[in-house]
Amino acid sequence: MSHNTVNNEQYFNTDHLKADLKGRSVRGGAVTIAAQGSRFILQMGSTVFLARLLAPEDFGLIGMVTVIINFAGMFKDLGLSTATIQKAEINHKQVSTLFWINFAISTITAFVVAGLAPVVAWFYKEPRLVWITLALASNFIFGGLTVQHQALLKRQMSFTSLAKVEIISMLLGVVSAVISAWYGLGYWALVLMQIATAIANAVGVWVACSWRPGVPLRGSGIRLMLAFGGNVTGFNLVNYFSRNLDNVLIGQYRGPQELGLYAVAYKLVLLPIQQINTPITSVALPALSSLQNEPQKYSKFYYKAILWISTLGMPMTGFLMASADKVILVLLGKQWLGAVLIFQLLMPAAFNATIGVAMGWVYQSLGKVDRQLRWGIVSSIVNVILFLIGVRWGAIGIAAAYGLSRPIFLVAGFAYCYQGTPLRLIELAKTLLQPALASFGAAVVLIGINKLLPPGINDVIALLLDFVLYCLLYFAIWIVLPNGRSTLFEMLEVIKTFRGKAKRK
């Protein structure tokens, strides 16, 4: 057996992960959350800098193209990365074949998007979009080179390597954008940020993962993996269409100025949540996939992951809801105050997003992606109807229609998702009791306190005071709730255990 074969085989077997799954999950979660925190700082810092160097119209132009770019971007993956992570047993031939499928589709997608550049410009009546679309189309080729390498690193729970690559590539992208914007390149700064990040990420992933693809082979046993990936991609496509139709409608009927306000408000609403959801999902999906044949252990791990994701995510949303005007004023400046109401109306969607991602964990780890596709089709049809009604009132109408409808979607979604699984809605409700009530209660009290405070306080100081007060209120309400103190102590013990293991190493 050659040295290269030995190196390749180390990425396929996952039996060794079960010996210390809890420890790996905790350590992986800590690493990825720390990395996501770094990414959040970079994203927030770049947003703050670029919002002052660029105009809302610049963000609106990129937002118009981003709709089609992100939609086409789903074809570089085809759900095959998730198939590689989820499958109990895989081999070099299968992953090699999937790699070349991903790369071929990504290359074709790049040429298709480039060919659509004049159509995009015609649709929005904005000729500048031609060159923006052509430039961003190149990212698909770099993305196609990384799909299976990233999947193998996630399958082996190599989160430290993934974190290093993400942070370094993003840092390079942000630096290139800030420098470009400083020298007056306008919206091209946002284009260069995406291209620089994509190139750096491709190089970094190949350095971090020593696996190298072989030649594609027919009869390598990937038919079931392609079917799995097809269902995942189908869900992503219909979900993406319905979730991004809002940008298309606002851009078409209201123009880049209003779309810029909406796009930045939407990004700011979900940005903190993504810092929690992304790393925990990266840990939870491979861990749950390895437990798919052990229902009791699966349920126990799932509810603990839900507790962590809601405990970290829900208070972020509650704080943003209570201090929306100060957050936008301090971070973006007075020229963005028109986004405050949009921001507030989207808050219910952000609150639901803290745990909505956990439905995907179930569908994908248990191989029930056909059900996920069916749910996606139904929910997408309803979203389209809501957007078509809401666009009559512009960005505010769409934000209201989408945000206020999310609680109903959340309950219905989990009820359908849990059918035929060892999971139960009542257990989910018990798990969410403390973080949900503490987050919402702290927000309500903080809003009341702010109404009693005299005006004229410095904006930055006022925001810092809000943050400190919210944290104190959140933990105070948590502790007085039934079983709140014991649950909090259990979570702290997990952190202490992790820190102890880290010190011994």
PDB file of N, CA and C in Angstrom, residues 48 51-52 54-56 257 261 264 324-341 457-460:
ATOM      1  N   VAL A  48     -18.679  47.890   9.366  1.00  0.00           N
ATOM      2  CA  VAL A  48     -18.588  49.230   9.957  1.00  0.00           C
ATOM      3  C   VAL A  48     -17.708  50.139   9.095  1.00  0.00           C
ATOM      4  N   ALA A  51     -19.308  50.584   5.470  1.00  0.00           N
ATOM      5  CA  ALA A  51     -20.541  51.375   5.486  1.00  0.00           C
ATOM      6  C   ALA A  51     -20.239  52.866   5.509  1.00  0.00           C
ATOM      7  N   ARG A  52     -19.069  53.214   6.023  1.00  0.00           N
ATOM      8  CA  ARG A  52     -18.661  54.616   6.056  1.00  0.00           C
ATOM      9  C   ARG A  52     -17.883  55.037   4.812  1.00  0.00           C
ATOM     10  N   LEU A  54     -18.406  53.461   1.747  1.00  0.00           N
ATOM     11  CA  LEU A  54     -19.240  53.224   0.579  1.00  0.00           C
ATOM     12  C   LEU A  54     -20.661  53.719   0.815  1.00  0.00           C
ATOM     13  N   ALA A  55     -21.413  53.876  -0.252  1.00  0.00           N
ATOM     14  CA  ALA A  55     -22.804  54.333  -0.161  1.00  0.00           C
ATOM     15  C   ALA A  55     -23.758  53.136  -0.141  1.00  0.00           C
ATOM     16  N   PRO A  56     -24.984  53.329   0.389  1.00  0.00           N
ATOM     17  CA  PRO A  56     -25.967  52.237   0.345  1.00  0.00           C
ATOM     18  C   PRO A  56     -26.179  51.687  -1.062  1.00  0.00           C
ATOM     19  N   GLN A 257     -31.231  51.781  -3.703  1.00  0.00           N
ATOM     20  CA  GLN A 257     -31.185  52.472  -2.411  1.00  0.00           C
ATOM     21  C   GLN A 257     -31.963  51.717  -1.342  1.00  0.00           C
ATOM     22  N   LEU A 261     -30.669  49.269   2.014  1.00  0.00           N
ATOM     23  CA  LEU A 261     -31.123  49.346   3.409  1.00  0.00           C
ATOM     24  C   LEU A 261     -31.631  47.998   3.892  1.00  0.00           C
ATOM     25  N   VAL A 264     -28.659  45.258   4.135  1.00  0.00           N
ATOM     26  CA  VAL A 264     -27.776  45.440   5.284  1.00  0.00           C
ATOM     27  C   VAL A 264     -28.515  45.141   6.591  1.00  0.00           C
ATOM     28  N   ALA A 324     -32.280  48.156  18.906  1.00  0.00           N
ATOM     29  CA  ALA A 324     -32.094  48.200  17.447  1.00  0.00           C
ATOM     30  C   ALA A 324     -31.595  49.556  16.958  1.00  0.00           C
ATOM     31  N   ASP A 325     -32.222  50.644  17.422  1.00  0.00           N
ATOM     32  CA  ASP A 325     -31.843  51.967  16.927  1.00  0.00           C
ATOM     33  C   ASP A 325     -30.404  52.319  17.299  1.00  0.00           C
ATOM     34  N   LYS A 326     -29.993  51.969  18.516  1.00  0.00           N
ATOM     35  CA  LYS A 326     -28.631  52.287  18.954  1.00  0.00           C
ATOM     36  C   LYS A 326     -27.599  51.440  18.208  1.00  0.00           C
ATOM     37  N   VAL A 327     -27.935  50.189  17.966  1.00  0.00           N
ATOM     38  CA  VAL A 327     -27.018  49.301  17.254  1.00  0.00           C
ATOM     39  C   VAL A 327     -26.724  49.846  15.863  1.00  0.00           C
ATOM     40  N   ILE A 328     -27.761  50.212  15.131  1.00  0.00           N
ATOM     41  CA  ILE A 328     -27.579  50.711  13.769  1.00  0.00           C
ATOM     42  C   ILE A 328     -26.889  52.065  13.762  1.00  0.00           C
ATOM     43  N   LEU A 329     -27.251  52.936  14.694  1.00  0.00           N
ATOM     44  CA  LEU A 329     -26.648  54.264  14.748  1.00  0.00           C
ATOM     45  C   LEU A 329     -25.151  54.186  15.043  1.00  0.00           C
ATOM     46  N   VAL A 330     -24.774  53.339  15.999  1.00  0.00           N
ATOM     47  CA  VAL A 330     -23.371  53.235  16.398  1.00  0.00           C
ATOM     48  C   VAL A 330     -22.544  52.492  15.349  1.00  0.00           C
ATOM     49  N   LEU A 331     -23.084  51.392  14.828  1.00  0.00           N
ATOM     50  CA  LEU A 331     -22.307  50.558  13.917  1.00  0.00           C
ATOM     51  C   LEU A 331     -22.261  51.097  12.494  1.00  0.00           C
ATOM     52  N   LEU A 332     -23.379  51.656  12.024  1.00  0.00           N
ATOM     53  CA  LEU A 332     -23.462  52.033  10.610  1.00  0.00           C
ATOM     54  C   LEU A 332     -23.501  53.535  10.359  1.00  0.00           C
ATOM     55  N   GLY A 333     -23.998  54.300  11.304  1.00  0.00           N
ATOM     56  CA  GLY A 333     -24.067  55.741  11.111  1.00  0.00           C
ATOM     57  C   GLY A 333     -25.476  56.232  10.810  1.00  0.00           C
ATOM     58  N   LYS A 334     -25.663  57.552  10.843  1.00  0.00           N
ATOM     59  CA  LYS A 334     -26.989  58.148  10.687  1.00  0.00           C
ATOM     60  C   LYS A 334     -27.622  57.872   9.326  1.00  0.00           C
ATOM     61  N   GLN A 335     -26.774  57.705   8.294  1.00  0.00           N
ATOM     62  CA  GLN A 335     -27.328  57.496   6.954  1.00  0.00           C
ATOM     63  C   GLN A 335     -28.059  56.172   6.811  1.00  0.00           C
ATOM     64  N   TRP A 336     -27.929  55.303   7.833  1.00  0.00           N
ATOM     65  CA  TRP A 336     -28.579  53.994   7.790  1.00  0.00           C
ATOM     66  C   TRP A 336     -29.787  53.900   8.729  1.00  0.00           C
ATOM     67  N   LEU A 337     -30.208  55.009   9.313  1.00  0.00           N
ATOM     68  CA  LEU A 337     -31.345  54.970  10.245  1.00  0.00           C
ATOM     69  C   LEU A 337     -32.638  54.524   9.567  1.00  0.00           C
ATOM     70  N   GLY A 338     -32.693  54.643   8.256  1.00  0.00           N
ATOM     71  CA  GLY A 338     -33.864  54.164   7.523  1.00  0.00           C
ATOM     72  C   GLY A 338     -34.037  52.658   7.591  1.00  0.00           C
ATOM     73  N   ALA A 339     -32.997  51.959   8.062  1.00  0.00           N
ATOM     74  CA  ALA A 339     -33.062  50.493   8.166  1.00  0.00           C
ATOM     75  C   ALA A 339     -33.579  50.022   9.518  1.00  0.00           C
ATOM     76  N   VAL A 340     -33.788  50.939  10.473  1.00  0.00           N
ATOM     77  CA  VAL A 340     -34.159  50.538  11.835  1.00  0.00           C
ATOM     78  C   VAL A 340     -35.471  49.770  11.873  1.00  0.00           C
ATOM     79  N   LEU A 341     -36.518  50.310  11.249  1.00  0.00           N
ATOM     80  CA  LEU A 341     -37.825  49.641  11.278  1.00  0.00           C
ATOM     81  C   LEU A 341     -37.759  48.289  10.574  1.00  0.00           C
ATOM     82  N   ILE A 457     -27.786  60.955  26.250  1.00  0.00           N
ATOM     83  CA  ILE A 457     -26.635  60.121  26.587  1.00  0.00           C
ATOM     84  C   ILE A 457     -25.874  59.779  25.314  1.00  0.00           C
ATOM     85  N   ASN A 458     -24.546  59.796  25.388  1.00  0.00           N
ATOM     86  CA  ASN A 458     -23.717  59.446  24.238  1.00  0.00           C
ATOM     87  C   ASN A 458     -24.129  58.091  23.673  1.00  0.00           C
ATOM     88  N   ASP A 459     -24.208  57.995  22.340  1.00  0.00           N
ATOM     89  CA  ASP A 459     -24.732  56.788  21.698  1.00  0.00           C
ATOM     90  C   ASP A 459     -23.929  55.538  22.062  1.00  0.00           C
ATOM     91  N   VAL A 460     -22.612  55.636  22.033  1.00  0.00           N
ATOM     92  CA  VAL A 460     -21.769  54.481  22.338  1.00  0.00           C
ATOM     93  C   VAL A 460     -21.934  54.060  23.789  1.00  0.00           C
TER      94      VAL A 460
END
